[in-house]
CSV table of C-alpha atoms in Angstrom, one decimal:
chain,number,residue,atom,x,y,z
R,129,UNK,CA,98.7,130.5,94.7
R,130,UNK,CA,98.5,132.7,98.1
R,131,UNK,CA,100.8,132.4,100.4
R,132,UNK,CA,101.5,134.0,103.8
R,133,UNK,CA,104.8,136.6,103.3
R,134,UNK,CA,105.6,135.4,106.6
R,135,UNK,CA,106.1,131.7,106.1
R,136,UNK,CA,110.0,130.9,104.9
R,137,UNK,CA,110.2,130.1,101.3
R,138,UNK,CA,110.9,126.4,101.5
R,139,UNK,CA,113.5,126.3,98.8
R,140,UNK,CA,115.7,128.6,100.3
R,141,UNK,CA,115.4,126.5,103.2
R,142,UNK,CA,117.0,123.3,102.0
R,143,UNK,CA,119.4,125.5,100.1
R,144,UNK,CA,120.6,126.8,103.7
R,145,UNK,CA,120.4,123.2,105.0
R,146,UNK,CA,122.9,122.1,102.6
R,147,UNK,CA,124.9,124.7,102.6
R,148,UNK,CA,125.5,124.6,106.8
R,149,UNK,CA,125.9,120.8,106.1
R,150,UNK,CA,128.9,121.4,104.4
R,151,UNK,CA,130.3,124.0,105.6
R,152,UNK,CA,130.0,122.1,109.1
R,153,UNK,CA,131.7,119.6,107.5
R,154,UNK,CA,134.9,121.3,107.0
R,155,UNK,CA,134.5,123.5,103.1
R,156,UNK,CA,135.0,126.6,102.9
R,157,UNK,CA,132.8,129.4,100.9
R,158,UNK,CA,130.3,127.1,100.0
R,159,UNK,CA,127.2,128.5,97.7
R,160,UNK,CA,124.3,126.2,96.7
R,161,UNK,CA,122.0,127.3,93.3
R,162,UNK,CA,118.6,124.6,93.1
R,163,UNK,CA,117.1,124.0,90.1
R,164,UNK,CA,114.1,122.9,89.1
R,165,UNK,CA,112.7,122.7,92.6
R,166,UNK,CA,109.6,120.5,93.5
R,167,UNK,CA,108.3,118.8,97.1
R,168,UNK,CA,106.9,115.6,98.1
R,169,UNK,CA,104.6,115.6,101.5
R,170,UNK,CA,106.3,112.5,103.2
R,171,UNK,CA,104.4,112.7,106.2
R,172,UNK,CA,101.8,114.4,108.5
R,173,UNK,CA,101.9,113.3,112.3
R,174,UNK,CA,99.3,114.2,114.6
R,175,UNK,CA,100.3,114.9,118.5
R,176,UNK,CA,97.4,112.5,119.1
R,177,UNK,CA,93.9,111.1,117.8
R,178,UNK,CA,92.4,110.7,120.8
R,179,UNK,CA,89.0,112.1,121.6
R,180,UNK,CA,88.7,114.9,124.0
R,181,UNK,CA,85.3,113.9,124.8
R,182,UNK,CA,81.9,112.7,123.0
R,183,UNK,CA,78.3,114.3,122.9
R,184,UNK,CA,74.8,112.7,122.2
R,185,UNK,CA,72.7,114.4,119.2
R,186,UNK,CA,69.1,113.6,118.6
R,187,UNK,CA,68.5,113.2,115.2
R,188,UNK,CA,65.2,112.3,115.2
R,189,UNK,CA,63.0,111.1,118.5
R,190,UNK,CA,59.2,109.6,117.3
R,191,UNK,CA,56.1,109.1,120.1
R,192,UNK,CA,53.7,106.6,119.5
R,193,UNK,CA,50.5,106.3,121.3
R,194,UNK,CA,48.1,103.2,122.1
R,195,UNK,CA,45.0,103.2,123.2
R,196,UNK,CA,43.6,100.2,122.6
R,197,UNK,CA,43.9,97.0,125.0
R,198,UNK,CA,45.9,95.2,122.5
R,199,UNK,CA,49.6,95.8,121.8
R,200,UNK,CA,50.1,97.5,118.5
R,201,UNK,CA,53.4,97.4,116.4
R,202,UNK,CA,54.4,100.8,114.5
R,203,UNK,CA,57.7,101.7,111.9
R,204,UNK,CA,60.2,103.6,112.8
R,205,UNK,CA,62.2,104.9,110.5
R,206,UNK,CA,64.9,107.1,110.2
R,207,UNK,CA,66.6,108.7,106.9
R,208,UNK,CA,68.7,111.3,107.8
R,209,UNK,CA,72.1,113.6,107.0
R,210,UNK,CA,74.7,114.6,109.5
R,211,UNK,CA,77.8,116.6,108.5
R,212,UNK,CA,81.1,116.5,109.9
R,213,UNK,CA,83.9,119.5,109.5
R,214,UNK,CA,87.8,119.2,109.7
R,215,UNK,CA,90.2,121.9,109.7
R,216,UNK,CA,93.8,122.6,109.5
R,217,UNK,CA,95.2,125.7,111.3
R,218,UNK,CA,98.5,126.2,109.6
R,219,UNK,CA,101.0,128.1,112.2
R,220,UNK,CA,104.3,128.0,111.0
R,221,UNK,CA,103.8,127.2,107.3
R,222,UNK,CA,106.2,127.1,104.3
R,223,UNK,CA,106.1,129.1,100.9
R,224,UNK,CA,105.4,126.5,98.7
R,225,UNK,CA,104.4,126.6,95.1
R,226,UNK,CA,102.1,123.9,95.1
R,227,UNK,CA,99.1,122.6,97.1
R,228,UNK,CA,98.9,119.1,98.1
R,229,UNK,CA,96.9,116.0,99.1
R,230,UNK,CA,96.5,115.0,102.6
R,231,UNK,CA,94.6,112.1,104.1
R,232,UNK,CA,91.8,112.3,106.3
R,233,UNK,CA,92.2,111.1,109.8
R,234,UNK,CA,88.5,110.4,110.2
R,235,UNK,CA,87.1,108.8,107.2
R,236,UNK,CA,88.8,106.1,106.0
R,237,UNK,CA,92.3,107.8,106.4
R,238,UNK,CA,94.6,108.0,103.3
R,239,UNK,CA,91.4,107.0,101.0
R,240,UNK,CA,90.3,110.2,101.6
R,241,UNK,CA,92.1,113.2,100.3
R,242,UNK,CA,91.7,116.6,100.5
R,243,UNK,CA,94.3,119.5,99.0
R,244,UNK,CA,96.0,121.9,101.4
R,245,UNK,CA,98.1,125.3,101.4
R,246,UNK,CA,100.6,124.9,103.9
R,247,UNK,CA,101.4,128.4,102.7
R,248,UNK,CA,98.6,130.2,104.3
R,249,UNK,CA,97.8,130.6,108.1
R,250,UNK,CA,93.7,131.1,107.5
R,251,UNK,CA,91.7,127.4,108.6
R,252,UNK,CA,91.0,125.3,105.4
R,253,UNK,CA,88.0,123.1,106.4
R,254,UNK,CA,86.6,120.1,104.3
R,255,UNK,CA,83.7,118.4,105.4
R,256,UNK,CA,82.2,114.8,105.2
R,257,UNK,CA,78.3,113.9,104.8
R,258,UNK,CA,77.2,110.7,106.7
R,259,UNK,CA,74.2,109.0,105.6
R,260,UNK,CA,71.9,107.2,108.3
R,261,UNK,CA,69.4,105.0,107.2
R,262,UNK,CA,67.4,103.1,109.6
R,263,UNK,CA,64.2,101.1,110.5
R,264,UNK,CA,62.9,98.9,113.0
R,265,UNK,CA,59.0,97.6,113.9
R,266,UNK,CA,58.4,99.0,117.8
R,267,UNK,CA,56.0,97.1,119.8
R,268,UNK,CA,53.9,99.5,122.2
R,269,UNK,CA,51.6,97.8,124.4
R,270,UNK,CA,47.7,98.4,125.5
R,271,UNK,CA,47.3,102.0,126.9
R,272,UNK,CA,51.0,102.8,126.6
R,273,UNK,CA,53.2,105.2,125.0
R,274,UNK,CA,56.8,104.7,123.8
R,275,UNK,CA,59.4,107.1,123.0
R,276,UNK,CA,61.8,105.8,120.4
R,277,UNK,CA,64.9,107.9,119.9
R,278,UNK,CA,67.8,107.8,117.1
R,279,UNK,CA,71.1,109.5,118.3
R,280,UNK,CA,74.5,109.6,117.4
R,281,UNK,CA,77.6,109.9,119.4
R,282,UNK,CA,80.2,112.9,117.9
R,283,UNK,CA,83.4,112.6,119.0
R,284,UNK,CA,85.8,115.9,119.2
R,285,UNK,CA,89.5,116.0,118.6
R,286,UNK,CA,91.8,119.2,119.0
R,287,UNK,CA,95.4,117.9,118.5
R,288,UNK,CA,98.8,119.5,116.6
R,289,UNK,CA,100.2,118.5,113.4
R,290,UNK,CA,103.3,118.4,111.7
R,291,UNK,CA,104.4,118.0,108.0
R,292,UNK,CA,107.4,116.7,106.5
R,293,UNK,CA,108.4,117.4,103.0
R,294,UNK,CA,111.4,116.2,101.0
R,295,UNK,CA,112.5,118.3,98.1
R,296,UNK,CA,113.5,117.1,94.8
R,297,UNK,CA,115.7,119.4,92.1
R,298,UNK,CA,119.1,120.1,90.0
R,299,UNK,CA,121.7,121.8,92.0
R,300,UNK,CA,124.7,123.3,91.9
R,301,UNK,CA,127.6,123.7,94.8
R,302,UNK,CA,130.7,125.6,94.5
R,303,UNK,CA,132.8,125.9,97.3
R,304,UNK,CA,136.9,125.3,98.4
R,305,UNK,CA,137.9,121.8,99.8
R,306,UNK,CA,139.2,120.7,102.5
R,307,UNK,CA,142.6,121.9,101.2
R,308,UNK,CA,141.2,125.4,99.9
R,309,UNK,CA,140.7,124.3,96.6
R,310,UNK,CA,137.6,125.7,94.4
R,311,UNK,CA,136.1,122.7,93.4
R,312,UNK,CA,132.4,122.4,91.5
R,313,UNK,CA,129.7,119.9,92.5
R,314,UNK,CA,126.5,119.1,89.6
R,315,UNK,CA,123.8,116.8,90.2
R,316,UNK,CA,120.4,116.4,92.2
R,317,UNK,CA,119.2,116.2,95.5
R,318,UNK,CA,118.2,112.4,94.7
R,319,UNK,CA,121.9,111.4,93.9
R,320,UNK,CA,122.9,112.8,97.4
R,321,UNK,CA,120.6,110.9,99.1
R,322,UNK,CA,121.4,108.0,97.1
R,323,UNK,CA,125.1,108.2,98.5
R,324,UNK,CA,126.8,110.4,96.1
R,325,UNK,CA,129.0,112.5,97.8
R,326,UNK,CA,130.1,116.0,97.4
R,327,UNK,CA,134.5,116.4,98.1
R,328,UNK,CA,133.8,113.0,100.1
R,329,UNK,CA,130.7,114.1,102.8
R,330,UNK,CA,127.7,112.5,103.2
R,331,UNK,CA,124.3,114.1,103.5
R,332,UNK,CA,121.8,112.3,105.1
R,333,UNK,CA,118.2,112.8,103.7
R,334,UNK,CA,117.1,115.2,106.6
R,335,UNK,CA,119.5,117.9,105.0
R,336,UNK,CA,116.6,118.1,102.1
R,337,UNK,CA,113.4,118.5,104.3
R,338,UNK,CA,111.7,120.5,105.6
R,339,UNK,CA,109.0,121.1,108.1
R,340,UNK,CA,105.4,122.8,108.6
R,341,UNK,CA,103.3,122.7,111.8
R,342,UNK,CA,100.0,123.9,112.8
R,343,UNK,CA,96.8,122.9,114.5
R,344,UNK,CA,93.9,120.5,113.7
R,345,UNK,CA,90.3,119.9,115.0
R,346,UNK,CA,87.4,118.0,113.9
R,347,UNK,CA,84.3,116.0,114.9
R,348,UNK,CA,82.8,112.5,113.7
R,349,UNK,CA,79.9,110.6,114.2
R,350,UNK,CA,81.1,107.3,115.9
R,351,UNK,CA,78.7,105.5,116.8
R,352,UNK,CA,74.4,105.6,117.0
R,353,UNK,CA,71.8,104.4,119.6
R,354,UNK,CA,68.3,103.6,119.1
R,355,UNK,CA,66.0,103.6,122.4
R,356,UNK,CA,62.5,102.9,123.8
R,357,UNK,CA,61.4,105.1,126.9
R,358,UNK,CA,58.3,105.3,128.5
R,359,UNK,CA,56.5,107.8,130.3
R,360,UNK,CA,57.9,106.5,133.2
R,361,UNK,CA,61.4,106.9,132.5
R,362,UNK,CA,62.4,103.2,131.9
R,363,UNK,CA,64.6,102.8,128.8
R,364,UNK,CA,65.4,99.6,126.4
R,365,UNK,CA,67.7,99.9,124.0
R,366,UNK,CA,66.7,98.9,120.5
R,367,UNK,CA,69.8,98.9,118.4
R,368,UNK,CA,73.5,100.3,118.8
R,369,UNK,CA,76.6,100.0,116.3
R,370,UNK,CA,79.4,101.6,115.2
R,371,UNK,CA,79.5,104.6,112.1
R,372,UNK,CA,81.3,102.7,109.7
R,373,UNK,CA,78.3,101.2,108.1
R,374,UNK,CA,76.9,104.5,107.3
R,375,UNK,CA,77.7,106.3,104.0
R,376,UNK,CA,79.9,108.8,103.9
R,377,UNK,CA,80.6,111.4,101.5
R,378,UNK,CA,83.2,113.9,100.9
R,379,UNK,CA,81.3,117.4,101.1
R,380,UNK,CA,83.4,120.0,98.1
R,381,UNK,CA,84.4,122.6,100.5
């Protein structure tokens, strides 16, 4: 798996984390060996989700004419494909030896995954398909024409990230005691953050985890309008609602 040089290599991390934890805790010549090494993505927290702003996009306008006295009703209909991207900026990453599944925060959230190197610092994209299907019978009166128009409303997000990772393995801590003893400590990470505790100190979980930040940006289709204008300018709207009824479709990047 590539990996940028520059990133720290997260095991050696949590092998310095434990190490400074005990030696801050009073032993003495304290070296830490890890095993068997894996990591779990707890978490990733966004700075914020907000919108920065939304923009209108026409995705399909229709003019009907009528020159007849009588009003006429025509179809409109509308079967069209939008596409959404998302990306993930990773700034200061972590060598890691595995890729892993991360929610979407459009999209239905955690229901959609995508996989993630938070080992490289290029920006790993995924996008999402939404499927708008549409129709509604528009009345347009003697001698008139009507403009009906569908558009969506694309909301933009540019926001930070940060990922949290516990790690998992077999270790191995020699050190001196309190009292300058060599003493010898064999378990895992999981019985230390159970409460087992090495010459009698505690380790809270945050001694196993470690972080990796970056940036993220993305747009989704929110919400669509349908409207009637005439020549004239004056508008009626014909239909408004939210995205969630459209289909939406993970795009393979």
């Amino acid at each position: 798996m590539g990996s940028n040089s520059n990133f720290p290599n997260a095991k050696k991390l949590v092998q310095q984390q434990i190490q400074t934890a005990l030696e801050n805790a009073g032993l003495k010549k304290v070296d830490v060996d890890l095993d068997n090494s894996s990591f779990q993505l707890l978490t990733i927290d966004y700075a914020t989700l907000q919108s920065k702003g939304s923009r209108p996009d026409v995705l399909q306008s229709s003019t009907y004419e009528n020159s007849l006295n009588t009003t006429t009703s025509e179809q409109f209909t509308v079967d069209k494909t939008t596409t959404d991207t998302i990306g993930w900026t990773v700034t200061a990453g972590l060598e890691l030896d595995e890729e892993f599944n991360v929610g979407l925060p459009f999209f239905g959230g955690s229901k959609t995954t995508v996989k993630l190197n938070f080992g490289v610092s290029t920006t790993q994209t995924s996008s999402i398909a939404h499927k708008w299907n549409y129709s509604t019978t528009v009345p347009v009166e003697g001698h008139s024409t009507v403009i009906v128009t569908f558009e969506v409303d694309e909301d933009q997000v540019d926001t930070t990230f940060t990922a949290t990772f516990l790690a998992s393995a077999d270790l191995k801590v020699t050190y001196k005691d309190q009292k300058g003893h060599d003493q010898k400590f064999k378990g895992t990470i999981a019985q230390l953050i159970e409460g087992t505790q090495v010459s009698g100190v505690t380790l809270p979980q945050s001694t196993f985890q470690v972080q990796a930040k970056g940036s993220f940006s993305g747009t989704e289709a929110q919400a669509f309008h349908v409207s009637a204008k005439n020549p004239a300018g004056a508008v009626r709207q014909l239909a408004s609602g939210p995205s969630s009824g459209v289909s939406k479709v993970l795009v393979a990047a």
